[in-house]
């Protein structure tokens, strides 16, 4: 019985699982922030990259590639 009580006390003092849970919560919070940012700014970023791509396509014919 004494051995079981010692094991229970050691188990209660072990904080390794708490650290893993904290890291999991931090990772979850960062993931939620990324998802929120994508939903909030996704269309604007898509339009910006399309505008840049269109400008690059238009400028493609004006670049002198003979060096």
XYZ file of N, CA and C in Angstrom:
201
model
N 0.825 -1.194 0.000
C 0.000 0.000 0.000
C 0.871 1.259 0.000
N 1.986 1.189 0.723
C 2.884 2.326 0.805
C 3.482 2.649 -0.570
N 3.754 1.595 -1.336
C 4.317 1.773 -2.680
C 3.314 2.487 -3.601
N 2.048 2.146 -3.468
C 1.004 2.779 -4.285
C 0.865 4.246 -3.917
N 0.908 4.563 -2.634
C 0.802 5.960 -2.185
C 1.978 6.782 -2.703
N 3.174 6.206 -2.699
C 4.353 6.899 -3.210
C 4.214 7.157 -4.705
N 3.675 6.170 -5.424
C 3.490 6.339 -6.871
C 2.464 7.436 -7.163
N 1.372 7.478 -6.382
C 0.336 8.500 -6.575
C 0.904 9.887 -6.299
N 1.703 10.020 -5.243
C 2.295 11.319 -4.929
C 3.275 11.753 -6.015
N 4.056 10.832 -6.520
C 4.987 11.160 -7.603
C 4.232 11.552 -8.859
N 3.126 10.879 -9.121
C 2.310 11.194 -10.295
C 1.715 12.598 -10.188
N 1.282 12.976 -9.003
C 0.679 14.292 -8.797
C 1.698 15.418 -8.922
N 2.964 15.149 -8.594
C 4.000 16.173 -8.663
C 4.588 16.315 -10.067
N 4.389 15.342 -10.919
C 4.933 15.369 -12.279
C 4.198 16.419 -13.099
N 4.939 17.371 -13.671
C 4.327 18.467 -14.435
C 4.613 18.374 -15.929
N 5.122 17.272 -16.402
C 5.435 17.122 -17.824
C 4.182 17.215 -18.683
N 3.102 16.616 -18.228
C 1.854 16.665 -18.986
C 1.286 18.066 -19.055
N 1.447 18.834 -17.968
C 0.950 20.207 -17.952
C 1.680 21.051 -18.993
N 2.971 20.849 -19.132
C 3.741 21.596 -20.119
C 3.274 21.248 -21.532
N 3.020 19.991 -21.792
C 2.549 19.585 -23.113
C 1.191 20.209 -23.417
N 0.332 20.265 -22.413
C -0.983 20.881 -22.609
C -0.833 22.362 -22.897
N 0.063 23.031 -22.204
C 0.284 24.457 -22.443
C 0.773 24.699 -23.871
N 1.724 23.894 -24.322
C 2.199 24.040 -25.704
C 1.083 23.764 -26.705
N 0.245 22.814 -26.405
C -0.889 22.533 -27.282
C -1.853 23.693 -27.355
N -2.119 24.331 -26.219
C -3.006 25.500 -26.209
C -2.400 26.664 -26.973
N -1.095 26.860 -26.836
C -0.435 27.937 -27.579
C -0.522 27.670 -29.083
N -0.249 26.431 -29.497
C -0.331 26.085 -30.921
C -1.753 26.264 -31.442
N -2.745 25.889 -30.636
C -4.139 26.084 -31.042
C -4.493 27.549 -31.192
N -4.002 28.385 -30.278
C -4.260 29.822 -30.369
C -3.632 30.440 -31.600
N -2.407 30.034 -31.913
C -1.741 30.547 -33.113
C -2.488 30.093 -34.360
N -2.952 28.852 -34.367
C -3.708 28.349 -35.518
C -4.993 29.134 -35.725
N -5.687 29.419 -34.637
C -6.912 30.215 -34.750
C -6.625 31.617 -35.273
N -5.522 32.217 -34.842
C -5.159 33.546 -35.324
C -4.859 33.525 -36.824
N -4.183 32.484 -37.283
C -3.870 32.374 -38.714
C -5.144 32.197 -39.529
N -6.033 31.346 -39.065
C -7.296 31.119 -39.776
C -8.115 32.406 -39.823
N -8.170 33.134 -38.708
C -8.918 34.401 -38.678
C -8.310 35.414 -39.639
N -6.995 35.482 -39.705
C -6.332 36.423 -40.611
C -6.601 36.058 -42.068
N -6.601 34.775 -42.382
C -6.862 34.344 -43.761
C -8.290 34.701 -44.161
N -9.239 34.472 -43.256
C -10.617 34.821 -43.579
C -10.806 36.333 -43.686
N -10.102 37.093 -42.860
C -10.266 38.545 -42.863
C -9.586 39.199 -44.064
N -8.398 38.708 -44.428
C -7.613 39.382 -45.462
C -7.395 38.535 -46.708
N -8.013 37.386 -46.801
C -7.779 36.479 -47.916
C -8.096 37.076 -49.272
N -9.248 37.698 -49.399
C -9.635 38.285 -50.691
C -8.725 39.434 -51.071
N -8.372 40.280 -50.086
C -7.487 41.407 -50.370
C -6.112 40.921 -50.826
N -5.586 39.891 -50.166
C -4.288 39.358 -50.566
C -4.366 38.723 -51.949
N -5.434 38.014 -52.231
C -5.605 37.431 -53.553
C -5.648 38.487 -54.643
N -6.384 39.564 -54.390
C -6.451 40.656 -55.363
C -5.089 41.312 -55.545
N -4.339 41.485 -54.451
C -3.019 42.099 -54.547
C -2.090 41.233 -55.400
N -2.091 39.913 -55.172
C -1.215 39.043 -55.960
C -1.664 38.982 -57.416
N -2.962 39.031 -57.673
C -3.435 39.072 -59.058
C -2.986 40.346 -59.748
N -3.045 41.478 -59.045
C -2.598 42.750 -59.611
C -1.104 42.705 -59.922
N -0.322 42.159 -59.001
C 1.121 42.042 -59.236
C 1.397 41.116 -60.414
N 0.681 39.994 -60.483
C 0.865 39.053 -61.594
C 0.497 39.671 -62.925
N -0.591 40.447 -62.947
C -0.989 41.117 -64.192
C 0.059 42.137 -64.619
N 0.604 42.878 -63.646
C 1.632 43.866 -63.964
C 2.899 43.182 -64.481
N 3.235 42.067 -63.902
C 4.425 41.344 -64.368
C 4.211 40.772 -65.760
N 2.990 40.284 -66.027
C 2.698 39.762 -67.368
C 2.742 40.879 -68.402
N 2.235 42.042 -68.036
C 2.253 43.170 -68.973
C 3.672 43.657 -69.202
N 4.503 43.605 -68.195
C 5.878 44.092 -68.322
C 6.775 43.054 -68.999
N 6.316 41.820 -69.105
C 7.130 40.758 -69.663
C 7.558 41.062 -71.103
N 6.666 41.648 -71.872
C 6.986 41.943 -73.264
C 7.893 43.142 -73.419
N 8.067 43.961 -72.399
C 8.867 45.160 -72.524
C 10.297 44.989 -72.024
N 10.617 43.818 -71.486
C 11.956 43.592 -70.925
C 12.871 43.103 -72.035
N 14.063 43.706 -72.093
C 15.063 43.279 -73.081
C 15.871 42.144 -72.464
N 15.710 40.946 -73.021
C 16.379 39.771 -72.458
C 17.677 39.429 -73.177
N 18.086 40.241 -74.149
C 19.331 39.968 -74.873
C 20.467 40.687 -74.148
N 21.272 39.933 -73.462
C 22.386 40.532 -72.716
C 23.678 40.058 -73.306
